[in-house]
Amino acid sequence: MAANRNARRKQLQNLLAEDPFLTDQQLAELLEVSVATIRLDRMALSIPELRERTKTIASKNYSKLKALEGTEVIGEIIDLELGKFAISILSVQDDMVFERTQILRGHHLFAQANSLAVALVNANVALTAKANVRYYIPVKNGDRVIAKAALVSEKGSRSEIIVESKVNQEMVFRGEFTVVALEKESDSN
Amino acid sequence: MAANRNARRKQLQNLLAEDPFLTDQQLAELLEVSVATIRLDRMALSIPELRERTKTIASKNYSKLKALEGTEVIGEIIDLELGKFAISILSVQDDMVFERTQILRGHHLFAQANSLAVALVNANVALTAKANVRYYIPVKNGDRVIAKAALVSEKGSRSEIIVESKVNQEMVFRGEFTVVALEKESDSN
DNA sequence: CTCCTATTAAGACCAGGTGATAACCTATTG
DNA sequence: CAATAGGTTATCACCTGGTCTTAATAGGAG
């Protein structure tokens, strides 16, 4: 009897993990119990109501997406002198790592370095043309990666930039980027 | 008079662009008009109600975050033979491009290629050690990028993989990746 | 002064809940 | 067998943040 109930509650959790946008009504139908029971179960499991769940997902992801993909630079720029050097910090979050190993996926280090290199170039529009990168030490969940980019040469519209990324003073990543300026810094309307 | 109204509506749009989680009540206070007016304005601008906005953000980002950052592979794998080759498709979305130029940020191509290379390796845990990449043609918003990865050599735990990415049969990106297997495919618990 | 536009207010309704109370099975236990 | 307890369900009042409709009001422009 109580076994029934516990099984149902597990199912409820699974259902909501798959699709957090189910109403009590829908859950009641899926689990073949009354809405009242679903409410009690939610209370017991301290699962908030649909609107709260929706709101949480929305606001959590809103800021995350804005911070992660919506901006021009991955990581937070803490120092920048156009055409000379730039520094950014990236805090490694849960969703950037391999689930099994909690090791940062390589492309995030690349993204941080690449976007920093592009930001460094003194041009309105700059694109990456070439990159050689090397990963030295795996970066783990929770680490703070400090990337330093330096312009090493500039021939016409092509800039060579070296980015070194460190965690606790140890170099974890190094990249050489060739960035091409498409539009020189002239009219920045 | 109508100028007043249009100015207010612009403001309303700006407010919601900054914070889409404002209720009509809050908007009314901020703009110093009645709630009724806010409703009319929303109707005129066809801005949905708070809950709809929240829902949209939540579900859009839910799938997006899951698809973009939460998975092991960036892009959708459409063919894979472990240790031989792999193919994936990436559809370029609004949030992956530079706003000014609508050109895909370089790290997305890298991410697609890198994660495909890692997926290709016949090991439980594999990490990127080195990558040399080249960007040939800018990829634009709406493009579908097809990446083909092929294993070219394998010495001990180090695999060399070449990834070529094309849009409309034209090569836009090419990368050589060295991937290191940390844990051989033996016990896949 | 009158007309017109913009604004506001008022009332009924809706979804998706919360919270409390009471009724109802069913299964065991004295 | 009846009493009791555990789990389930029904019912009712209430809440937020809206919807839609209708009506009243304010403030110029002609």
Coordinates of C-alpha atoms (C1' of nucleotides) in Angstrom, one line a residue:
Chain A
M1 CA 0.0 0.0 0.0
A2 CA 2.7 2.5 1.0
A3 CA 4.8 0.7 -1.6
N4 CA 2.2 1.8 -4.2
R5 CA 2.5 5.4 -3.0
N6 CA 6.2 5.5 -3.0
A7 CA 6.4 4.0 -6.5
R8 CA 3.9 6.6 -7.7
R9 CA 6.0 9.4 -6.2
K10 CA 9.1 8.1 -7.9
Q11 CA 7.2 8.0 -11.2
L12 CA 6.0 11.5 -10.5
Q13 CA 9.6 12.7 -10.1
N14 CA 10.7 11.0 -13.2
L15 CA 7.8 12.5 -15.2
L16 CA 8.7 15.9 -14.0
A17 CA 12.4 15.4 -14.7
E18 CA 11.5 14.5 -18.3
D19 CA 9.0 17.3 -18.7
P20 CA 8.8 19.9 -15.9
F21 CA 5.9 21.6 -17.7
L22 CA 3.1 19.1 -16.7
T23 CA 0.1 20.5 -14.8
D24 CA -1.3 18.6 -11.8
Q25 CA -4.2 17.7 -14.0
Q26 CA -2.0 16.0 -16.6
L27 CA 0.0 14.3 -13.9
A28 CA -3.2 13.0 -12.3
E29 CA -4.3 11.5 -15.6
L30 CA -0.8 10.0 -16.3
L31 CA -0.6 8.4 -12.9
E32 CA -4.3 7.5 -12.7
V33 CA -5.0 9.2 -9.4
S34 CA -6.9 12.3 -8.4
V35 CA -5.5 15.8 -8.6
A36 CA -5.8 16.0 -4.8
T37 CA -3.3 13.1 -4.5
I38 CA -0.9 14.7 -6.9
R39 CA -1.0 17.9 -4.8
L40 CA -0.3 15.8 -1.7
D41 CA 2.5 14.1 -3.4
R42 CA 4.0 17.3 -4.6
M43 CA 3.8 18.7 -1.1
A44 CA 5.5 15.6 0.4
L45 CA 8.3 15.8 -2.2
S46 CA 8.3 19.6 -1.9
I47 CA 8.0 20.1 -5.6
P48 CA 6.7 23.6 -6.4
E49 CA 3.7 24.2 -8.6
L50 CA 4.0 24.4 -12.4
R51 CA 4.2 28.2 -12.5
E52 CA 7.0 28.2 -10.0
R53 CA 8.9 25.6 -11.8
T54 CA 8.5 27.4 -15.1
K55 CA 9.6 30.7 -13.5
T56 CA 12.7 29.0 -12.0
I57 CA 13.7 27.4 -15.3
A58 CA 13.1 30.6 -17.2
S59 CA 15.0 32.9 -14.9
K60 CA 17.8 30.5 -14.3
N61 CA 18.3 29.9 -18.0
Y62 CA 17.6 33.4 -19.0
S63 CA 20.7 34.7 -17.2
K64 CA 22.7 31.6 -18.1
L65 CA 22.0 31.9 -21.8
K66 CA 22.6 35.6 -21.8
A67 CA 25.9 35.0 -20.0
L68 CA 26.9 32.0 -21.9
E69 CA 25.9 32.3 -25.5
G70 CA 24.3 35.7 -25.9
T71 CA 27.3 37.8 -25.3
E72 CA 30.2 38.7 -27.5
V73 CA 32.7 37.2 -25.1
I74 CA 32.7 33.9 -23.3
G75 CA 33.9 34.6 -19.8
E76 CA 34.2 37.9 -18.1
I77 CA 36.7 40.4 -19.4
I78 CA 38.5 42.0 -16.5
D79 CA 41.2 43.9 -18.3
L80 CA 41.6 45.0 -21.9
E81 CA 43.8 47.3 -23.9
L82 CA 42.8 47.2 -27.5
G83 CA 45.5 45.9 -29.7
K84 CA 47.8 44.9 -26.8
F85 CA 46.4 42.5 -24.3
A86 CA 43.2 41.3 -22.7
I87 CA 42.4 39.1 -19.7
S88 CA 39.2 37.2 -18.9
I89 CA 37.9 34.9 -16.2
L90 CA 35.7 31.9 -16.8
S91 CA 34.1 30.1 -13.9
V92 CA 33.5 26.5 -14.8
Q93 CA 29.8 25.5 -14.2
D94 CA 28.0 22.2 -14.0
D95 CA 26.8 22.3 -17.5
M96 CA 30.2 22.9 -19.1
V97 CA 31.7 19.6 -17.9
F98 CA 31.5 16.0 -18.9
E99 CA 29.0 14.4 -16.6
R100 CA 31.1 11.3 -15.9
T101 CA 34.4 12.9 -15.2
Q102 CA 33.5 16.5 -14.3
I103 CA 36.2 17.7 -16.7
L104 CA 35.6 20.8 -18.7
R105 CA 34.7 20.2 -22.3
G106 CA 37.5 21.4 -24.5
H107 CA 35.5 23.8 -26.6
H108 CA 34.8 26.1 -23.6
L109 CA 38.5 26.8 -23.2
F110 CA 38.7 27.4 -26.9
A111 CA 35.6 29.7 -26.8
Q112 CA 37.0 31.8 -24.0
A113 CA 40.4 32.2 -25.7
N114 CA 38.9 32.7 -29.1
S115 CA 36.4 35.3 -28.1
L116 CA 39.1 37.1 -26.1
A117 CA 41.4 37.1 -29.1
V118 CA 38.7 38.6 -31.3
A119 CA 37.8 41.2 -28.6
L120 CA 41.4 42.2 -28.4
V121 CA 41.7 43.2 -32.1
N122 CA 41.2 46.8 -32.7
A123 CA 38.5 46.4 -35.4
N124 CA 34.8 46.6 -35.6
V125 CA 34.4 43.2 -37.1
A126 CA 37.0 40.5 -36.7
L127 CA 36.9 36.8 -37.5
T128 CA 39.1 33.9 -36.6
A129 CA 41.0 32.5 -39.6
K130 CA 43.3 30.0 -37.9
A131 CA 44.0 28.5 -34.5
N132 CA 46.5 26.1 -33.0
V133 CA 45.6 25.1 -29.5
R134 CA 47.0 22.7 -26.9
Y135 CA 45.4 21.4 -23.8
Y136 CA 47.9 20.6 -21.0
I137 CA 45.9 19.8 -17.8
P138 CA 42.2 18.9 -17.5
V139 CA 40.2 21.7 -16.0
K140 CA 37.5 20.6 -13.5
N141 CA 34.1 21.7 -12.4
G142 CA 34.3 24.8 -10.1
D143 CA 37.7 25.9 -11.4
R144 CA 38.3 29.5 -12.4
V145 CA 40.2 29.8 -15.7
I146 CA 42.1 33.0 -16.2
A147 CA 43.0 33.6 -19.9
K148 CA 45.5 36.2 -20.9
A149 CA 45.7 37.2 -24.6
A150 CA 48.5 39.2 -26.1
L151 CA 48.9 40.5 -29.6
V152 CA 52.3 39.4 -30.9
S153 CA 52.2 40.7 -34.5
E154 CA 50.0 42.5 -36.9
K155 CA 50.4 42.5 -40.7
G156 CA 47.8 44.4 -42.5
S157 CA 44.5 43.0 -41.4
R158 CA 45.9 39.8 -39.9
S159 CA 46.7 39.7 -36.2
E160 CA 48.6 37.0 -34.4
I161 CA 47.4 36.5 -30.8
I162 CA 48.6 34.2 -28.2
V163 CA 46.3 33.2 -25.4
E164 CA 47.5 31.4 -22.2
S165 CA 44.9 30.1 -19.8
K166 CA 45.7 29.2 -16.2
V167 CA 44.0 27.6 -13.2
N168 CA 45.9 28.3 -10.0
Q169 CA 48.9 29.7 -11.8
E170 CA 49.2 26.4 -13.8
M171 CA 48.9 26.6 -17.5
V172 CA 46.0 24.4 -18.7
F173 CA 45.6 25.7 -22.2
R174 CA 47.6 27.6 -24.8
G175 CA 46.4 28.9 -28.2
E176 CA 47.8 30.8 -31.2
F177 CA 45.1 32.6 -33.0
T178 CA 45.1 34.4 -36.4
V179 CA 42.4 36.9 -36.5
V180 CA 41.4 38.9 -39.5
A181 CA 39.9 42.3 -39.3
L182 CA 37.1 42.8 -41.8
E183 CA 36.3 46.4 -40.9
K184 CA 38.9 48.7 -39.4
E185 CA 38.2 50.7 -36.3
S186 CA 37.2 53.9 -38.1
D187 CA 33.5 54.7 -37.8
S188 CA 32.2 53.1 -34.8
N189 CA 28.6 54.2 -35.1
Chain B
M1 CA -0.6 63.3 -27.1
A2 CA -0.1 60.3 -29.4
A3 CA 3.6 61.1 -29.1
N4 CA 3.3 60.5 -25.4
R5 CA 1.7 57.2 -26.0
N6 CA 4.4 56.1 -28.5
A7 CA 7.1 57.1 -26.2
R8 CA 5.5 55.1 -23.4
R9 CA 5.2 52.1 -25.7
K10 CA 8.9 52.3 -26.6
Q11 CA 9.7 52.5 -23.0
L12 CA 7.5 49.5 -22.3
Q13 CA 9.4 47.5 -24.9
N14 CA 12.7 48.5 -23.4
L15 CA 11.6 47.6 -19.9
L16 CA 10.5 44.2 -21.0
A17 CA 13.7 43.7 -23.1
E18 CA 15.7 44.3 -19.9
D19 CA 13.4 42.3 -17.7
P20 CA 10.7 40.2 -19.3
F21 CA 9.4 39.1 -15.9
L22 CA 7.5 42.3 -15.1
T23 CA 3.8 42.1 -14.3
D24 CA 1.3 44.6 -15.7
Q25 CA 1.0 46.0 -12.2
Q26 CA 4.8 46.7 -12.0
L27 CA 4.8 48.2 -15.5
A28 CA 1.9 50.4 -14.6
E29 CA 3.8 51.8 -11.7
L30 CA 7.0 52.2 -13.6
L31 CA 5.3 54.1 -16.4
E32 CA 2.9 55.9 -14.2
V33 CA -0.3 54.9 -16.0
S34 CA -3.1 52.5 -15.1
V35 CA -2.9 48.7 -15.5
A36 CA -5.6 49.0 -18.2
T37 CA -3.4 51.2 -20.3
I38 CA -0.6 48.7 -20.0
R39 CA -2.9 46.0 -21.2
L40 CA -3.9 48.1 -24.2
D41 CA -0.3 48.8 -24.9
R42 CA 0.6 45.2 -24.8
M43 CA -2.3 44.3 -27.1
A44 CA -1.2 47.0 -29.5
L45 CA 2.4 45.7 -29.5
S46 CA 1.2 42.1 -29.4
I47 CA 3.3 41.4 -26.3
P48 CA 1.9 38.3 -24.5
E49 CA 1.1 38.2 -20.9
L50 CA 3.8 37.5 -18.2
R51 CA 3.0 33.8 -17.9
E52 CA 3.2 33.3 -21.6
R53 CA 6.5 35.2 -21.8
T54 CA 7.9 33.2 -18.9
K55 CA 6.7 29.9 -20.5
T56 CA 8.3 30.8 -23.8
I57 CA 11.6 31.7 -22.2
A58 CA 11.6 28.6 -20.1
S59 CA 10.8 26.1 -22.8
K60 CA 12.9 27.8 -25.4
N61 CA 15.9 27.8 -23.2
Y62 CA 15.2 24.5 -21.7
S63 CA 15.6 22.7 -24.9
K64 CA 18.3 25.0 -26.1
L65 CA 20.5 24.7 -23.0
K66 CA 19.9 20.9 -23.1
A67 CA 20.8 20.8 -26.7
L68 CA 23.6 23.3 -26.7
E69 CA 25.5 22.9 -23.5
G70 CA 24.1 20.0 -21.7
T71 CA 24.8 17.3 -24.2
E72 CA 28.0 15.5 -24.9
V73 CA 27.9 16.6 -28.5
I74 CA 27.3 20.0 -30.1
G75 CA 25.2 19.5 -33.1
E76 CA 23.2 16.5 -34.0
I77 CA 25.0 13.3 -34.8
I78 CA 23.5 11.7 -37.9
D79 CA 26.1 8.9 -38.5
L80 CA 28.8 7.3 -36.4
E81 CA 31.1 4.4 -36.6
L82 CA 33.2 4.3 -33.6
G83 CA 36.9 4.6 -34.4
K84 CA 36.2 5.3 -38.1
F85 CA 34.1 8.3 -38.9
A86 CA 31.3 10.5 -37.7
I87 CA 29.0 13.1 -39.2
S88 CA 27.0 15.8 -37.4
I89 CA 24.8 18.7 -38.4
L90 CA 24.6 22.0 -36.7
S91 CA 21.9 24.5 -37.5
V92 CA 23.1 28.1 -36.9
Q93 CA 20.7 30.0 -34.6
D94 CA 20.3 33.6 -33.7
D95 CA 22.2 33.3 -30.5
M96 CA 25.3 31.8 -32.1
V97 CA 26.1 34.7 -34.4
F98 CA 27.7 38.1 -34.0
E99 CA 24.8 40.6 -33.8
R100 CA 26.3 43.1 -36.2
T101 CA 27.3 40.8 -39.0
Q102 CA 25.2 37.7 -38.4
I103 CA 28.3 35.6 -38.8
L104 CA 28.7 32.5 -36.7
R105 CA 31.2 32.9 -33.8
G106 CA 34.2 30.7 -34.5
H107 CA 34.0 28.7 -31.3
H108 CA 30.8 27.0 -32.4
L109 CA 32.4 25.5 -35.4
F110 CA 35.2 24.4 -33.1
A111 CA 32.8 23.0 -30.6
Q112 CA 30.9 21.0 -33.2
A113 CA 34.1 19.6 -34.6
N114 CA 35.8 19.0 -31.3
S115 CA 32.9 17.2 -29.7
L116 CA 32.5 15.1 -32.8
A117 CA 36.1 14.1 -32.7
V118 CA 35.8 13.2 -29.0
A119 CA 32.7 11.2 -29.7
L120 CA 34.4 9.3 -32.5
V121 CA 37.1 7.9 -30.3
N122 CA 36.4 4.4 -29.1
A123 CA 36.9 5.1 -25.4
N124 CA 34.8 5.9 -22.4
V125 CA 36.7 9.0 -21.5
A126 CA 38.5 11.0 -24.1
L127 CA 40.0 14.5 -24.0
T128 CA 41.3 16.9 -26.6
A129 CA 45.1 17.4 -26.3
K130 CA 45.8 19.5 -29.4
A131 CA 43.9 21.1 -32.3
N132 CA 44.9 23.0 -35.4
V133 CA 41.9 24.6 -37.1
R134 CA 41.3 26.8 -40.0
Y135 CA 38.3 28.9 -41.0
Y136 CA 37.8 29.4 -44.7
I137 CA 34.4 31.0 -45.3
P138 CA 32.3 32.8 -42.8
V139 CA 29.2 30.9 -41.8
K140 CA 26.0 32.8 -41.5
N141 CA 22.8 32.7 -39.4
G142 CA 20.5 30.0 -40.7
D143 CA 23.2 27.9 -42.3
R144 CA 23.4 24.2 -41.7
V145 CA 26.9 23.1 -41.1
I146 CA 27.7 19.5 -41.9
A147 CA 30.8 18.2 -40.1
K148 CA 32.6 15.0 -41.1
A149 CA 35.2 13.5 -38.8
A150 CA 37.5 10.8 -39.8
L151 CA 40.1 8.9 -37.7
V152 CA 43.4 9.1 -39.6
S153 CA 45.8 7.4 -37.1
E154 CA 45.9 5.9 -33.7
K155 CA 49.1 5.4 -31.6
G156 CA 48.5 4.0 -28.2
S157 CA 45.9 6.2 -26.6
R158 CA 46.4 9.1 -29.0
S159 CA 44.1 9.5 -31.9
E160 CA 44.5 11.9 -34.8
I161 CA 41.2 13.0 -36.3
I162 CA 40.4 15.3 -39.2
V163 CA 37.2 17.2 -39.3
E164 CA 35.9 19.0 -42.3
S165 CA 32.8 21.2 -42.1
K166 CA 30.8 22.3 -45.1
V167 CA 27.9 24.5 -45.8
N168 CA 26.3 23.8 -49.2
Q169 CA 29.2 21.5 -50.2
E170 CA 31.6 24.3 -49.6
M171 CA 34.3 23.8 -47.0
V172 CA 34.0 26.4 -44.3
F173 CA 36.2 24.9 -41.6
R174 CA 38.8 22.2 -41.2
G175 CA 40.5 20.9 -38.1
E176 CA 43.0 18.4 -37.0
F177 CA 42.5 17.1 -33.5
T178 CA 44.6 15.0 -31.3
V179 CA 42.4 13.2 -28.8
V180 CA 43.7 11.2 -25.8
A181 CA 41.7 8.3 -24.4
L182 CA 41.9 8.2 -20.7
E183 CA 39.9 5.1 -20.2
K184 CA 39.7 2.4 -22.9
E185 CA 36.4 1.0 -24.0
S186 CA 36.3 -2.0 -21.7
D187 CA 33.9 -1.7 -18.8
S188 CA 31.1 0.6 -19.9
N189 CA 29.1 0.4 -16.7
Chain C
dC1 C1' -19.2 73.8 -27.3
dT2 C1' -18.7 69.5 -29.4
dC3 C1' -16.2 65.7 -31.1
dC4 C1' -12.4 62.6 -30.8
dT5 C1' -8.8 60.2 -28.8
dA6 C1' -6.6 58.4 -25.0
dT7 C1' -7.1 56.7 -20.6
dT8 C1' -9.2 54.6 -16.7
dA9 C1' -12.5 52.0 -14.1
dA10 C1' -15.6 48.1 -13.2
dG11 C1' -17.5 43.5 -13.7
dA12 C1' -17.4 38.8 -15.1
dC13 C1' -14.5 35.1 -16.3
dC14 C1' -10.3 31.9 -16.7
dA15 C1' -6.1 28.6 -15.4
dG16 C1' -3.6 26.6 -12.1
dG17 C1' -2.9 26.6 -8.4
dT18 C1' -3.1 26.9 -2.2
dG19 C1' -5.2 25.4 2.2
dA20 C1' -8.6 23.4 5.1
dT21 C1' -12.1 20.2 6.1
dA22 C1' -14.7 16.3 5.5
dA23 C1' -15.9 11.9 3.5
dC24 C1' -14.5 7.5 1.9
dC25 C1' -12.3 2.9 1.1
dT26 C1' -9.5 -0.8 2.6
dA27 C1' -6.6 -3.5 5.3
dT28 C1' -5.3 -4.9 9.5
dT29 C1' -5.6 -5.7 14.5
dG30 C1' -7.7 -6.2 19.0
Chain D
dC1 C1' -16.9 -8.7 14.2
dA2 C1' -16.1 -3.8 14.9
dA3 C1' -12.7 -0.3 15.6
dT4 C1' -8.9 2.1 14.0
dA5 C1' -5.4 4.0 10.9
dG6 C1' -3.5 5.0 6.2
dG7 C1' -4.1 6.6 2.0
dT8 C1' -7.1 8.7 -1.3
dT9 C1' -10.7 11.8 -2.9
dA10 C1' -14.2 15.6 -3.0
dT11 C1' -15.6 20.2 -2.0
dC12 C1' -15.3 24.9 -1.0
dA13 C1' -13.2 29.4 -0.5
dC14 C1' -9.4 32.0 -1.9
dC15 C1' -5.2 33.8 -4.7
dT16 C1' -2.5 35.8 -8.8
dG17 C1' -2.2 37.6 -13.1
dG18 C1' -4.2 37.8 -16.4
dT19 C1' -8.6 37.8 -20.3
dC20 C1' -12.6 40.4 -22.6
dT21 C1' -16.3 43.8 -22.6
dT22 C1' -18.6 47.8 -21.6
dA23 C1' -18.9 52.2 -19.8
dA24 C1' -17.3 56.5 -17.8
dT25 C1' -13.9 60.3 -17.9
dA26 C1' -10.2 63.8 -19.2
dG27 C1' -8.1 67.0 -22.5
dG28 C1' -7.3 69.1 -26.5
dA29 C1' -8.4 70.5 -31.6
dG30 C1' -11.7 72.2 -34.7

